Short mmCIF file of C-alpha atoms and ligand atoms in Angstrom, two decimals:
data_model
loop_
_atom_site.label_atom_id
_atom_site.label_comp_id
_atom_site.label_asym_id
_atom_site.label_seq_id
_atom_site.Cartn_x
_atom_site.Cartn_y
_atom_site.Cartn_z
CA UNK A 8 -8.48 -51.99 5.73
CA UNK A 9 -9.73 -52.25 2.13
CA UNK A 10 -13.33 -52.45 3.34
CA UNK A 11 -12.88 -49.60 5.71
CA UNK A 12 -12.03 -47.10 2.95
CA UNK A 13 -15.42 -47.31 1.11
CA UNK A 14 -17.18 -47.31 4.48
CA UNK A 15 -15.38 -44.16 5.49
CA UNK A 16 -16.29 -42.58 2.13
CA UNK A 17 -19.98 -43.45 2.56
CA UNK A 18 -19.78 -42.02 6.04
CA UNK A 19 -18.30 -38.79 4.72
CA UNK A 20 -20.97 -38.45 2.02
CA UNK A 21 -23.71 -39.17 4.55
CA UNK A 22 -22.42 -36.38 6.74
CA UNK A 23 -22.70 -34.02 3.79
CA UNK A 24 -26.24 -35.12 2.89
CA UNK A 25 -27.58 -34.88 6.41
CA UNK A 26 -25.64 -31.84 7.46
CA UNK A 27 -28.34 -29.20 8.14
CA UNK A 28 -25.80 -26.46 7.31
CA UNK A 29 -25.78 -27.74 3.72
CA UNK A 30 -29.52 -27.40 3.29
CA UNK A 31 -30.35 -24.37 5.38
CA UNK A 32 -31.76 -21.34 3.60
CA UNK A 33 -29.02 -18.95 2.64
CA UNK A 34 -27.95 -16.51 -0.02
CA UNK A 35 -25.19 -17.57 -2.38
CA UNK A 36 -22.70 -14.94 -3.63
CA UNK A 37 -24.06 -12.78 -6.47
CA UNK A 38 -27.63 -14.14 -6.12
CA UNK A 39 -30.31 -11.48 -6.17
CA UNK A 40 -32.92 -11.15 -3.44
CA UNK A 41 -36.26 -9.49 -2.86
CA UNK A 42 -35.45 -9.21 0.87
CA UNK A 43 -33.28 -6.07 0.67
CA UNK A 44 -34.61 -2.98 -1.09
CA UNK A 45 -31.68 -2.76 -3.55
CA UNK A 46 -32.12 -6.44 -4.57
CA UNK A 47 -28.49 -7.29 -3.68
CA UNK A 48 -27.79 -10.12 -1.22
CA UNK A 49 -24.10 -9.27 -0.68
CA UNK A 50 -24.38 -6.25 1.60
CA UNK A 51 -21.62 -3.68 1.57
CA UNK A 52 -20.33 -2.85 5.08
CA UNK A 53 -21.82 0.43 6.38
CA UNK A 54 -19.59 3.50 5.84
CA UNK A 55 -16.90 3.86 8.49
CA UNK A 56 -16.72 0.11 9.20
CA UNK A 57 -13.33 -0.82 10.67
CA UNK A 58 -11.66 -4.23 10.34
CA UNK A 59 -12.08 -6.53 13.36
CA UNK A 60 -8.28 -6.50 13.70
CA UNK A 61 -8.59 -2.83 14.71
CA UNK A 62 -8.81 0.51 12.92
CA UNK A 63 -5.82 1.51 10.81
CA UNK A 64 -4.65 5.08 11.10
CA UNK A 65 -6.07 6.93 8.04
CA UNK A 66 -2.69 8.30 6.89
CA UNK A 67 -1.16 4.82 7.05
CA UNK A 68 -4.06 3.31 5.11
CA UNK A 69 -4.39 6.02 2.45
CA UNK A 70 -0.96 7.65 2.10
CA UNK A 71 -2.65 11.04 2.60
CA UNK A 72 -1.92 13.17 5.68
CA UNK A 73 -4.43 15.11 7.86
CA UNK A 74 -3.67 18.20 5.70
CA UNK A 75 -5.08 16.35 2.65
CA UNK A 76 -1.64 16.17 1.01
CA UNK A 77 0.25 13.04 -0.04
CA UNK A 78 2.66 11.95 2.71
CA UNK A 79 6.18 13.08 1.74
CA UNK A 80 7.74 10.19 3.71
CA UNK A 81 6.34 6.71 4.44
CA UNK A 82 4.83 6.53 7.99
CA UNK A 83 6.60 3.23 8.76
CA UNK A 84 10.01 2.54 10.26
CA UNK A 85 12.52 1.90 7.50
CA UNK A 86 14.58 -1.24 8.00
CA UNK A 87 16.50 -3.74 5.92
CA UNK A 88 13.71 -6.30 6.56
CA UNK A 89 11.09 -3.88 5.22
CA UNK A 90 13.08 -3.26 2.03
CA UNK A 91 13.65 -7.02 1.59
CA UNK A 92 9.90 -7.62 1.99
CA UNK A 93 9.32 -4.86 -0.56
CA UNK A 94 11.76 -6.49 -2.98
CA UNK A 95 9.95 -9.86 -2.71
CA UNK A 96 6.53 -8.26 -3.23
CA UNK A 97 7.74 -6.00 -6.06
CA UNK A 98 9.34 -8.96 -7.87
CA UNK A 99 6.14 -11.02 -7.43
CA UNK A 100 3.54 -8.34 -8.11
CA UNK A 101 4.96 -5.40 -10.08
CA UNK A 102 8.00 -6.62 -12.04
CA UNK A 103 5.92 -8.56 -14.56
CA UNK A 104 4.75 -5.22 -15.97
CA UNK A 105 7.26 -2.60 -14.80
CA UNK A 106 10.40 -4.79 -15.15
CA UNK A 107 12.71 -6.08 -12.40
CA UNK A 108 14.51 -2.74 -12.09
CA UNK A 109 11.26 -0.78 -12.55
CA UNK A 110 12.43 0.76 -15.85
CA UNK A 111 9.36 -0.47 -17.76
CA UNK A 112 11.33 -3.10 -19.69
CA UNK A 113 9.10 -6.20 -19.52
CA UNK A 114 7.37 -8.67 -21.83
CA UNK A 115 4.02 -7.18 -20.83
CA UNK A 116 5.20 -3.65 -21.69
CA UNK A 117 6.52 -4.83 -25.07
CA UNK A 118 3.19 -6.46 -25.92
CA UNK A 119 0.79 -3.92 -24.47
CA UNK A 120 -0.71 -1.79 -27.21
CA UNK A 121 -2.71 0.52 -24.94
CA UNK A 122 -0.57 2.62 -22.54
CA UNK A 123 2.30 0.27 -21.55
CA UNK A 124 3.54 0.24 -17.91
CA UNK A 125 5.88 3.23 -17.58
CA UNK A 126 9.28 3.40 -15.89
CA UNK A 127 8.79 4.07 -12.18
CA UNK A 128 11.97 6.19 -12.20
CA UNK A 129 10.34 9.07 -14.07
CA UNK A 130 8.50 10.41 -11.04
CA UNK A 131 11.20 9.92 -8.45
CA UNK A 132 10.71 13.48 -7.17
CA UNK A 133 7.13 12.56 -6.17
CA UNK A 134 6.34 11.91 -2.47
CA UNK A 135 6.22 8.39 -0.95
CA UNK A 136 2.45 8.78 -0.56
CA UNK A 137 2.11 9.05 -4.36
CA UNK A 138 3.54 5.57 -4.97
CA UNK A 139 1.55 4.14 -2.05
CA UNK A 140 -1.74 5.47 -3.34
CA UNK A 141 -1.05 4.28 -6.93
CA UNK A 142 -0.60 0.74 -5.54
CA UNK A 143 -3.64 1.12 -3.27
CA UNK A 144 -6.09 2.72 -5.72
CA UNK A 145 -4.64 1.83 -9.12
CA UNK A 146 -3.66 4.35 -11.79
CA UNK A 147 -5.41 4.69 -15.16
CA UNK A 148 -5.47 1.22 -16.71
CA UNK A 149 -3.38 -0.24 -13.86
CA UNK A 150 -5.64 -1.95 -11.30
CA UNK A 151 -5.44 -1.58 -7.52
CA UNK A 152 -3.19 -4.07 -5.72
CA UNK A 153 -4.83 -3.51 -2.32
CA UNK A 154 -6.33 -7.01 -2.36
CA UNK A 155 -2.96 -8.65 -3.06
CA UNK A 156 -0.79 -6.54 -0.73
CA UNK A 157 -1.46 -5.66 2.91
CA UNK A 158 -0.92 -2.07 4.09
CA UNK A 159 2.52 -3.02 5.46
CA UNK A 160 3.46 -4.81 2.23
CA UNK A 161 2.42 -1.76 0.16
CA UNK A 162 4.67 0.53 2.23
CA UNK A 163 7.42 -2.08 1.89
CA UNK A 164 6.97 -1.93 -1.92
CA UNK A 165 7.24 1.88 -1.73
CA UNK A 166 10.50 1.54 0.25
CA UNK A 167 11.84 -0.82 -2.43
CA UNK A 168 10.66 1.46 -5.26
CA UNK A 169 12.74 4.19 -3.56
CA UNK A 170 15.74 1.83 -3.42
CA UNK A 171 15.30 1.04 -7.13
CA UNK A 172 15.04 4.73 -8.00
CA UNK A 173 18.20 5.46 -6.06
CA UNK A 174 19.98 2.50 -7.67
CA UNK A 175 19.45 4.06 -11.12
CA UNK A 176 20.16 7.66 -10.15
CA UNK A 177 22.89 7.63 -7.50
CA UNK A 178 26.11 9.58 -7.65
CA UNK A 179 29.27 7.65 -6.86
CA UNK A 180 30.07 9.96 -3.91
CA UNK A 181 26.80 8.90 -2.24
CA UNK A 182 28.20 5.39 -1.74
CA UNK A 183 30.15 4.38 1.39
CA UNK A 184 33.92 4.38 0.67
CA UNK A 185 34.35 0.60 0.51
CA UNK A 186 31.38 0.21 -1.88
CA UNK A 187 32.75 3.03 -4.02
CA UNK A 188 36.06 1.28 -4.65
CA UNK A 189 34.18 -1.94 -5.41
CA UNK A 190 32.02 -0.27 -8.06
CA UNK A 191 35.00 1.50 -9.58
CA UNK A 192 36.92 -1.79 -9.81
CA UNK A 193 34.07 -3.60 -11.58
CA UNK A 194 34.41 -3.69 -15.36
CA UNK A 195 31.67 -1.79 -17.19
C1 LIG B 203 -0.61 -5.65 -15.15
C2 LIG B 203 0.49 -4.72 -15.29
C3 LIG B 203 0.87 -3.89 -14.10
C4 LIG B 203 1.21 -4.33 -12.84
C5 LIG B 203 1.26 -5.75 -12.33
C6 LIG B 203 1.56 -3.14 -12.09
N1 LIG B 203 1.43 -2.03 -12.86
FE1 LIG B 203 1.89 -0.13 -12.34
N2 LIG B 203 1.19 0.55 -14.11
C7 LIG B 203 0.79 -0.26 -15.17
C8 LIG B 203 0.35 0.59 -16.26
C9 LIG B 203 -0.17 0.09 -17.61
C10 LIG B 203 0.48 1.92 -15.83
C11 LIG B 203 0.12 3.19 -16.61
C12 LIG B 203 -1.38 3.32 -16.54
C13 LIG B 203 -1.96 4.46 -17.33
O1 LIG B 203 -1.21 5.37 -17.72
O2 LIG B 203 -3.18 4.43 -17.54
C14 LIG B 203 1.03 1.85 -14.48
C15 LIG B 203 1.35 2.96 -13.71
C16 LIG B 203 2.07 2.91 -12.53
C17 LIG B 203 2.57 4.05 -11.80
C18 LIG B 203 2.33 5.49 -12.16
C19 LIG B 203 3.46 5.97 -12.98
C20 LIG B 203 3.34 7.42 -13.29
O3 LIG B 203 3.94 7.82 -14.30
O4 LIG B 203 2.71 8.18 -12.53
C21 LIG B 203 3.25 3.58 -10.71
C22 LIG B 203 3.99 4.39 -9.65
C23 LIG B 203 3.14 2.14 -10.73
N3 LIG B 203 2.42 1.76 -11.83
C24 LIG B 203 3.67 1.30 -9.77
C25 LIG B 203 3.35 -0.05 -9.67
C26 LIG B 203 3.70 -0.89 -8.55
C27 LIG B 203 4.51 -0.45 -7.34
C28 LIG B 203 3.20 -2.14 -8.82
C29 LIG B 203 3.21 -3.36 -7.94
C30 LIG B 203 2.47 -3.27 -6.70
C31 LIG B 203 2.55 -2.07 -10.12
N4 LIG B 203 2.67 -0.79 -10.59
C32 LIG B 203 1.97 -3.16 -10.75
C33 LIG B 203 0.78 -1.63 -15.20
C34 LIG B 203 1.02 -2.44 -14.11
#
């Protein structure tokens, strides 16, 4: 067994050395080239390219409707699972800057000299599409989170942002009766 291990290792290395894929001519990321007129080897997909998984409806992907306006309501079915997914993604991706309740109370906000992350409750009258496109495109010094969050996850985050906004701005008579008595019983 002991002899077999080095043999297997030599075998593995040999595969690498003689593998024609290793040595074939190719462009490495960020290397320049004289082959293409713009000198860039990493070609951008032609305009209008759709993902191989199928085209996504423009309104769903952008948060902007056919009339050019931000979608007032998210174009996805609202469910408890969606909001739970949104909570997980918000806690992982957004809370570090905007705080767990979205009120802008975070270590990053305290230490950020240039525009700190604001409370996401301030613009609660804005349409769902607004929050979706901020996450998708970024906003001022905040980067886009399109690479980290899929389209579905971004809408889930929007659903959770709505839940957070409601949690900080709800009237007691908006709660179901049994929840109402529970809240009223809890000490402040
Ligand atoms: C690295 C810190 C950081 C992270 C992470 C972050 N943001 Fe932001 N966000 C900011 C900052 C800073 C601004 C203000 C930018 C400016 O004014 O230039 C901002 C602005 C916003 C705004 C616009 C607020 C307004 O007043 O119009 C929204 C909405 C928002 N973020 C939501 C989110 C959501 C949702 C996530 C998670 C997907 C997220 N942010 C992740 C830092 C962050």
